[in-house]
Short mmCIF file of C-alpha atoms and ligand atoms in Angstrom, two decimals:
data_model
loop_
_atom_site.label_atom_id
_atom_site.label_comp_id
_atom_site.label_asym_id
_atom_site.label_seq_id
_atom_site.Cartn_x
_atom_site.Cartn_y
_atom_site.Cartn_z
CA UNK A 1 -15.48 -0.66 -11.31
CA UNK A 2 -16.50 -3.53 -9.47
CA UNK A 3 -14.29 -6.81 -10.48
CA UNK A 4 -16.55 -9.63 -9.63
CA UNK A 5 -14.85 -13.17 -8.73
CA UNK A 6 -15.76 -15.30 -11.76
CA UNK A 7 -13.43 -13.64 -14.33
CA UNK A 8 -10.72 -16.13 -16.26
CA UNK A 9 -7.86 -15.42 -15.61
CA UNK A 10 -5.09 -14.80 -18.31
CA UNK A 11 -1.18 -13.98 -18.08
CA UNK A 12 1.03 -13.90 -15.18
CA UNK A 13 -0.76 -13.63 -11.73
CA UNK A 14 0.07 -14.31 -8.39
CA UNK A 15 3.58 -15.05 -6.70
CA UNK A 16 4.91 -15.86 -10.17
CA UNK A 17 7.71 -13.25 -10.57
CA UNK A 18 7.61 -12.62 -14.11
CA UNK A 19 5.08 -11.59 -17.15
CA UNK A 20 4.54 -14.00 -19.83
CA UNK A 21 6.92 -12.78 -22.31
CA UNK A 22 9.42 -13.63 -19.52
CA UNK A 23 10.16 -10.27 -18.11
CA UNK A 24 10.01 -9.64 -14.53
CA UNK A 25 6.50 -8.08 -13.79
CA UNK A 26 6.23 -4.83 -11.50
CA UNK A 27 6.96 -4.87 -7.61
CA UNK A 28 3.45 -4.66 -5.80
CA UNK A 29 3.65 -3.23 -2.34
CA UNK A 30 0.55 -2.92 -0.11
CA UNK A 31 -0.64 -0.43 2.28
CA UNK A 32 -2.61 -1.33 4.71
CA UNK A 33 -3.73 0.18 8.38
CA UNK A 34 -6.33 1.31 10.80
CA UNK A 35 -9.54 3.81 8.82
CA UNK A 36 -7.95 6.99 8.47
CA UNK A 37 -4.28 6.83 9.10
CA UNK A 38 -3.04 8.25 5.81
CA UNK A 39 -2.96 5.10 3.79
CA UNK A 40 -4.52 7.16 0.28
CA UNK A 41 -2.04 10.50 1.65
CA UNK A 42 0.43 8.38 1.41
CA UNK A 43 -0.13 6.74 -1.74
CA UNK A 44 -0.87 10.07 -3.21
CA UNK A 45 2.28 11.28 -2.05
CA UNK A 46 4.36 8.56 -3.45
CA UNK A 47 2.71 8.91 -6.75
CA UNK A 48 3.53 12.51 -7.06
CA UNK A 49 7.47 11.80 -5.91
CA UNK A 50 7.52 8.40 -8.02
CA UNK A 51 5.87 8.91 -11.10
CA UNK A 52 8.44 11.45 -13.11
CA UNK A 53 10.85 8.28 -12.71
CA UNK A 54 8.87 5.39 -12.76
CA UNK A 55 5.93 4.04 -14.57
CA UNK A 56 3.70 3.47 -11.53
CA UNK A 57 -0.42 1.96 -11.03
CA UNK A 58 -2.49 1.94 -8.06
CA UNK A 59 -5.18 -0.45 -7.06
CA UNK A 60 -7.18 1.30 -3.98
CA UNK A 61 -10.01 -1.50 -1.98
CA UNK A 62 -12.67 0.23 -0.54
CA UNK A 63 -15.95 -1.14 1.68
CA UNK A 64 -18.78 0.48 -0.46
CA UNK A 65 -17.50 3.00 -2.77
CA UNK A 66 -14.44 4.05 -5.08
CA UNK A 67 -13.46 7.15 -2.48
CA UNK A 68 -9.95 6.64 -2.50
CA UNK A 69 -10.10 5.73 -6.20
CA UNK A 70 -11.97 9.28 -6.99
CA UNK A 71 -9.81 10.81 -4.00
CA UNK A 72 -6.90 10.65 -6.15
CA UNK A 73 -8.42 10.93 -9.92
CA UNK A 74 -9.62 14.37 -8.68
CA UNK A 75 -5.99 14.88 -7.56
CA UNK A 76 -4.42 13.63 -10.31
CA UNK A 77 -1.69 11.80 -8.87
CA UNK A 78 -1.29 9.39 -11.75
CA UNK A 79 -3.79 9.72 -15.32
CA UNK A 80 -6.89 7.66 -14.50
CA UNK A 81 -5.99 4.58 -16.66
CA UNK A 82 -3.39 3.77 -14.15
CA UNK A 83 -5.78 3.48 -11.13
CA UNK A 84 -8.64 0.97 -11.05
CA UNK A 85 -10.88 0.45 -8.19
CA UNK A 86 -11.88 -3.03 -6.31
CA UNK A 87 -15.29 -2.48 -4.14
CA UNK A 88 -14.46 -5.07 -1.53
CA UNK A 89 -17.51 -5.58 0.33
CA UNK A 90 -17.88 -5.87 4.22
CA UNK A 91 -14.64 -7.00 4.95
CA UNK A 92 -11.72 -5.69 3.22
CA UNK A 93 -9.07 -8.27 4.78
CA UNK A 94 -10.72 -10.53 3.06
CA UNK A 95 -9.84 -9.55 -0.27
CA UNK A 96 -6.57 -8.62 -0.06
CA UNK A 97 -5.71 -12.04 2.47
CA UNK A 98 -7.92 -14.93 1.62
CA UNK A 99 -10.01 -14.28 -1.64
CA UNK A 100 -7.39 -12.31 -3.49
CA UNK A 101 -8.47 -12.86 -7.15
CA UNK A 102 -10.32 -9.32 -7.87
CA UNK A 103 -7.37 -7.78 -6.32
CA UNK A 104 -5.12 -9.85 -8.55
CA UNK A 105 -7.45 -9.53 -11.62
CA UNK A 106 -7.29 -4.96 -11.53
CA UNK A 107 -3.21 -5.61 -11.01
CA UNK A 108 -3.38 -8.10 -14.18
CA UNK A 109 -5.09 -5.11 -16.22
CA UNK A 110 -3.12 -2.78 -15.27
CA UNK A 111 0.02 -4.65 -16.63
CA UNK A 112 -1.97 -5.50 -20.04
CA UNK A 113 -3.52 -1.93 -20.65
CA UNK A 114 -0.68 0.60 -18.93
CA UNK A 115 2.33 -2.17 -18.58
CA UNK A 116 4.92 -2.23 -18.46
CA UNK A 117 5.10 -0.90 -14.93
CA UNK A 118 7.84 -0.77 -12.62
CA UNK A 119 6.03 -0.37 -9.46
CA UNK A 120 1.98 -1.21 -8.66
CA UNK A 121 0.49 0.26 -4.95
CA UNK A 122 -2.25 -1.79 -3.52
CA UNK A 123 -4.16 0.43 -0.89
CA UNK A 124 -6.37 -1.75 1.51
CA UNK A 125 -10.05 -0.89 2.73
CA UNK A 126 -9.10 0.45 6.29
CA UNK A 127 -9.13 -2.45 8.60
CA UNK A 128 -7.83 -3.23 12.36
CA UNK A 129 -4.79 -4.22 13.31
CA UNK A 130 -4.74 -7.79 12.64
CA UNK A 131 -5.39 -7.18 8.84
CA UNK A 132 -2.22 -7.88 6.40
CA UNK A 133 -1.57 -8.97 2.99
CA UNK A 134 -1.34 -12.33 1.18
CA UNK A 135 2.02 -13.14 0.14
CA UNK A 136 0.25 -13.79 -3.31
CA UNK A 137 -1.06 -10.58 -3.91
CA UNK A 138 1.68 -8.28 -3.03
CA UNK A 139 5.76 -8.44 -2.78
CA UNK A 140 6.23 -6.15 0.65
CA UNK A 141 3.55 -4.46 2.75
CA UNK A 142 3.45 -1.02 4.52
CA UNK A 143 1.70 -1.20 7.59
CA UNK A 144 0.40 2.66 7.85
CA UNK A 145 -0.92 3.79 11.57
CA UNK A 146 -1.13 7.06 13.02
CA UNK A 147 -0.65 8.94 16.36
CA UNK A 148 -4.09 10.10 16.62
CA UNK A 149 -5.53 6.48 17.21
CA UNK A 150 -2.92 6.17 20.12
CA UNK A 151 0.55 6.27 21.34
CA UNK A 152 -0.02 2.62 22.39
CA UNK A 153 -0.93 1.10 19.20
CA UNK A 154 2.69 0.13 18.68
CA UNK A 155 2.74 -1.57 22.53
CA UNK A 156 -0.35 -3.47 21.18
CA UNK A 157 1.60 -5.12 18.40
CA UNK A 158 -1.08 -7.35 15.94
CA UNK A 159 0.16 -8.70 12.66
CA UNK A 160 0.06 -5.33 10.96
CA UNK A 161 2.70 -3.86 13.40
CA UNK A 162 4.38 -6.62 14.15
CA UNK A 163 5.29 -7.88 10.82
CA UNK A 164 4.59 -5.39 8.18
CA UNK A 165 7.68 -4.75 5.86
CA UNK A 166 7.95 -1.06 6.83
CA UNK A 167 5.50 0.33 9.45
CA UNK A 168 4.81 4.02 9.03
CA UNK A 169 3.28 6.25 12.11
CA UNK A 170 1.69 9.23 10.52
CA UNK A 171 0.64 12.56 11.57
CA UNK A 172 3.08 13.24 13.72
CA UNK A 173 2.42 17.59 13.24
CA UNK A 174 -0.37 16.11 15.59
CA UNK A 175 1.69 14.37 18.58
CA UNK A 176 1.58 17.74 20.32
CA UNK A 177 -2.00 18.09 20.05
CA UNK A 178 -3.63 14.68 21.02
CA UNK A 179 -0.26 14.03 23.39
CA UNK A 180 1.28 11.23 21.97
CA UNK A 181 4.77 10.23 23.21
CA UNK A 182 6.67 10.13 19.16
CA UNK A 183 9.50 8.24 21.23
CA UNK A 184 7.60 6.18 23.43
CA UNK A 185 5.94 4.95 20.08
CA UNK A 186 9.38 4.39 18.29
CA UNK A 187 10.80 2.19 21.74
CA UNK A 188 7.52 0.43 21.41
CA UNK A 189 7.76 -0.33 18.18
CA UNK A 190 11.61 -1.56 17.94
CA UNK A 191 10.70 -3.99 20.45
CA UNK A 192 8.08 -5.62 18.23
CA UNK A 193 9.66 -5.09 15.59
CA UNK A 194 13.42 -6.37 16.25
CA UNK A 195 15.19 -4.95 12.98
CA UNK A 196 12.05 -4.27 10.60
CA UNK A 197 11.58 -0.59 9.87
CA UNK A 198 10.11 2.41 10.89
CA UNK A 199 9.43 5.77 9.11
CA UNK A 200 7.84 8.95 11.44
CA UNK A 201 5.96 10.37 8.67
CA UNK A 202 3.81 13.60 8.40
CA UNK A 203 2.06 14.60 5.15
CA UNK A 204 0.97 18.00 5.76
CA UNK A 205 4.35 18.58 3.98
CA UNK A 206 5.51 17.95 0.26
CA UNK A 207 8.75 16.20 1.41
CA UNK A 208 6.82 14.46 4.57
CA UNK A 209 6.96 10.84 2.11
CA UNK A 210 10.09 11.03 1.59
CA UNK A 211 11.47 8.19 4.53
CA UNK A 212 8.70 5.92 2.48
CA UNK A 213 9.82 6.61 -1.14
CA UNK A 214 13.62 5.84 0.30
CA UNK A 215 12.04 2.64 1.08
CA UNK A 216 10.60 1.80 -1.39
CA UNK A 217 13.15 2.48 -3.92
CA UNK A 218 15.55 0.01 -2.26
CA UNK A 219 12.78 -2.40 -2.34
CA UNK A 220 12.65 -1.68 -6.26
CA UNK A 221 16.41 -1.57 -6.75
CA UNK A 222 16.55 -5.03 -4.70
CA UNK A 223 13.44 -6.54 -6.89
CA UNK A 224 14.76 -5.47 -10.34
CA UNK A 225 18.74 -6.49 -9.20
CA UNK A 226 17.34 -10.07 -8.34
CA UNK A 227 18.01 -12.79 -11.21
CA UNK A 228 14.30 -14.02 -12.98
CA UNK A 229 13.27 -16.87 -11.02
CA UNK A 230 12.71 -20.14 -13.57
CA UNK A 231 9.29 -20.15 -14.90
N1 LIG B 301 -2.69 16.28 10.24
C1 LIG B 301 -2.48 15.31 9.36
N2 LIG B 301 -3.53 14.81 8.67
C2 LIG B 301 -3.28 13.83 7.78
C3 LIG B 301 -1.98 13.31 7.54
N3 LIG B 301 -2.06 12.34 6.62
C4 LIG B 301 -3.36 12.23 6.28
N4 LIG B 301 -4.11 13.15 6.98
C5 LIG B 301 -5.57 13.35 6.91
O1 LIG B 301 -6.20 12.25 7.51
C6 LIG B 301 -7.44 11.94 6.86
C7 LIG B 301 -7.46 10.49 6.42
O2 LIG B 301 -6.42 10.28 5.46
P1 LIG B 301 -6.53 9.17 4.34
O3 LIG B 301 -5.28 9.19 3.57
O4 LIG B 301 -7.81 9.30 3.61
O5 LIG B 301 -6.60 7.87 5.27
P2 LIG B 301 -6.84 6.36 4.83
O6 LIG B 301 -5.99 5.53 5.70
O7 LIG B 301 -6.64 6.22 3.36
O8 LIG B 301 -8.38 6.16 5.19
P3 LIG B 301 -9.37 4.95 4.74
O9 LIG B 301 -9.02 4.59 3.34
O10 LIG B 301 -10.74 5.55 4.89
O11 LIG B 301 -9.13 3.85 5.73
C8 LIG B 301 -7.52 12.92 5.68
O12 LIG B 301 -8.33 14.00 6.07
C9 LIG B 301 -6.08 13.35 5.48
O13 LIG B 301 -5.98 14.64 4.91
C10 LIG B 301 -0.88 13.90 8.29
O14 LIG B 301 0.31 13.51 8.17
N5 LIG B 301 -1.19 14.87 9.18
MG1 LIG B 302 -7.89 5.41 1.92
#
């Protein structure tokens, strides 16, 4: 569905931590990265390791069409109420950085028709490396790249790499093939990134998440062991 700008808004939104009842509202993390890295492969995969345990949603941005939306209703990662679709238009930075309200508006109806959730995904429209997250919009960010596009993507730094909450370089069952240097890309990488993480993912494997699901369920133990902020 397309979620156009002028909706009123009702309930919790935004930074605020909790729902209105007073409850603390889900953790939203957002995935963002270069076209094609793996960002919907990776939310499918976390679905499908998450969602036994956790009441999950997703929210997937796309240019022109629902793809990623329908990507994963055909796989059925989670049942279809629990992912909605925001058509984003020619630039998808800007709606998950600067005009965030349709985003915020599908994560506001997924609390109210599926809620309560522990843990909403926000997939961004694939963008370049300078596009992140509003603060507003989501909790932590996952900057997703891959070593197709280039061992010296993480050299390059940008925003994404630089200061995304985990940065994940995927495909690496193709390092061998386009010969990219795994450890030149993991040096590079620590030296943007001082402390911040960094998972070596591939996803042609079941178990090829799992260094993001270990992620983010100490992001969700540290959200839900956090005292409520005051309203
Ligand atoms: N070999 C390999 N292919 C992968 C891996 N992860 C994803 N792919 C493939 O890469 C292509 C793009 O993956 P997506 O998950 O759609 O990428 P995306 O970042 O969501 O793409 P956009 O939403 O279009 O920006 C698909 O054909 C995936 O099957 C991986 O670890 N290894
Ligand atoms: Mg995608």
């Amino acid at each position: 569905m397309h979620l156009d700008h002028g909706h009123t808004h009702h309930g919790a939104v935004s930074a605020d931590a909790h729902r209105p009842d007073g409850t603390r509202r889900a953790l939203r993390i957002g995935l963002g990265g270069p076209v094609g890295s793996g960002k919907t492969a990776t939310v499918a995969a976390l679905c499908r390791l998450l969602r036994d345990t956790l009441s999950l949603a997703v929210v997937t941005n796309d240019i022109y069409t629902r793809e990623d939306a329908e990507f994963l209703l055909r796989e059925a990662v989670l049942p279809p109420e629990r992912i909605q679709a925001v058509e984003t238009g020619a630039c998808p930075h800007t709606a998950i950085r600067d005009d965030i309200s349709a985003n915020l508006e599908a994560v506001e109806e997924l609390e109210d028709t599926v809620g309560p959730l522990d843990l909403i995904l926000v997939e961004s429209g694939g963008d370049n490396l300078t596009a992140t997250f509003s603060r507003g919009l989501v909790d932590a960010q996952i900057f997703v790249i891959d070593v197709a596009g280039g061992d010296d993507i993480p050299r390059k730094g940008g925003p994404g790499v630089t200061t995304a909450d985990l940065l994940v370089v995927n495909k690496t069952d193709l390092a061998p093939h386009v010969g990219s240097d795994l450890g030149r890309m993991a040096r590079d990488a620590a030296e943007q990134r001082g402390d911040l993480p960094v998972a070596f993912t591939s996803l042609r494997s079941e178990e090829g998440v799992g260094p993001v699901a270990d992620w983010v369920r100490e992001r969700l133990a540290a959200w839900t062991a956090a005292p409520v902020p005051a309203a």
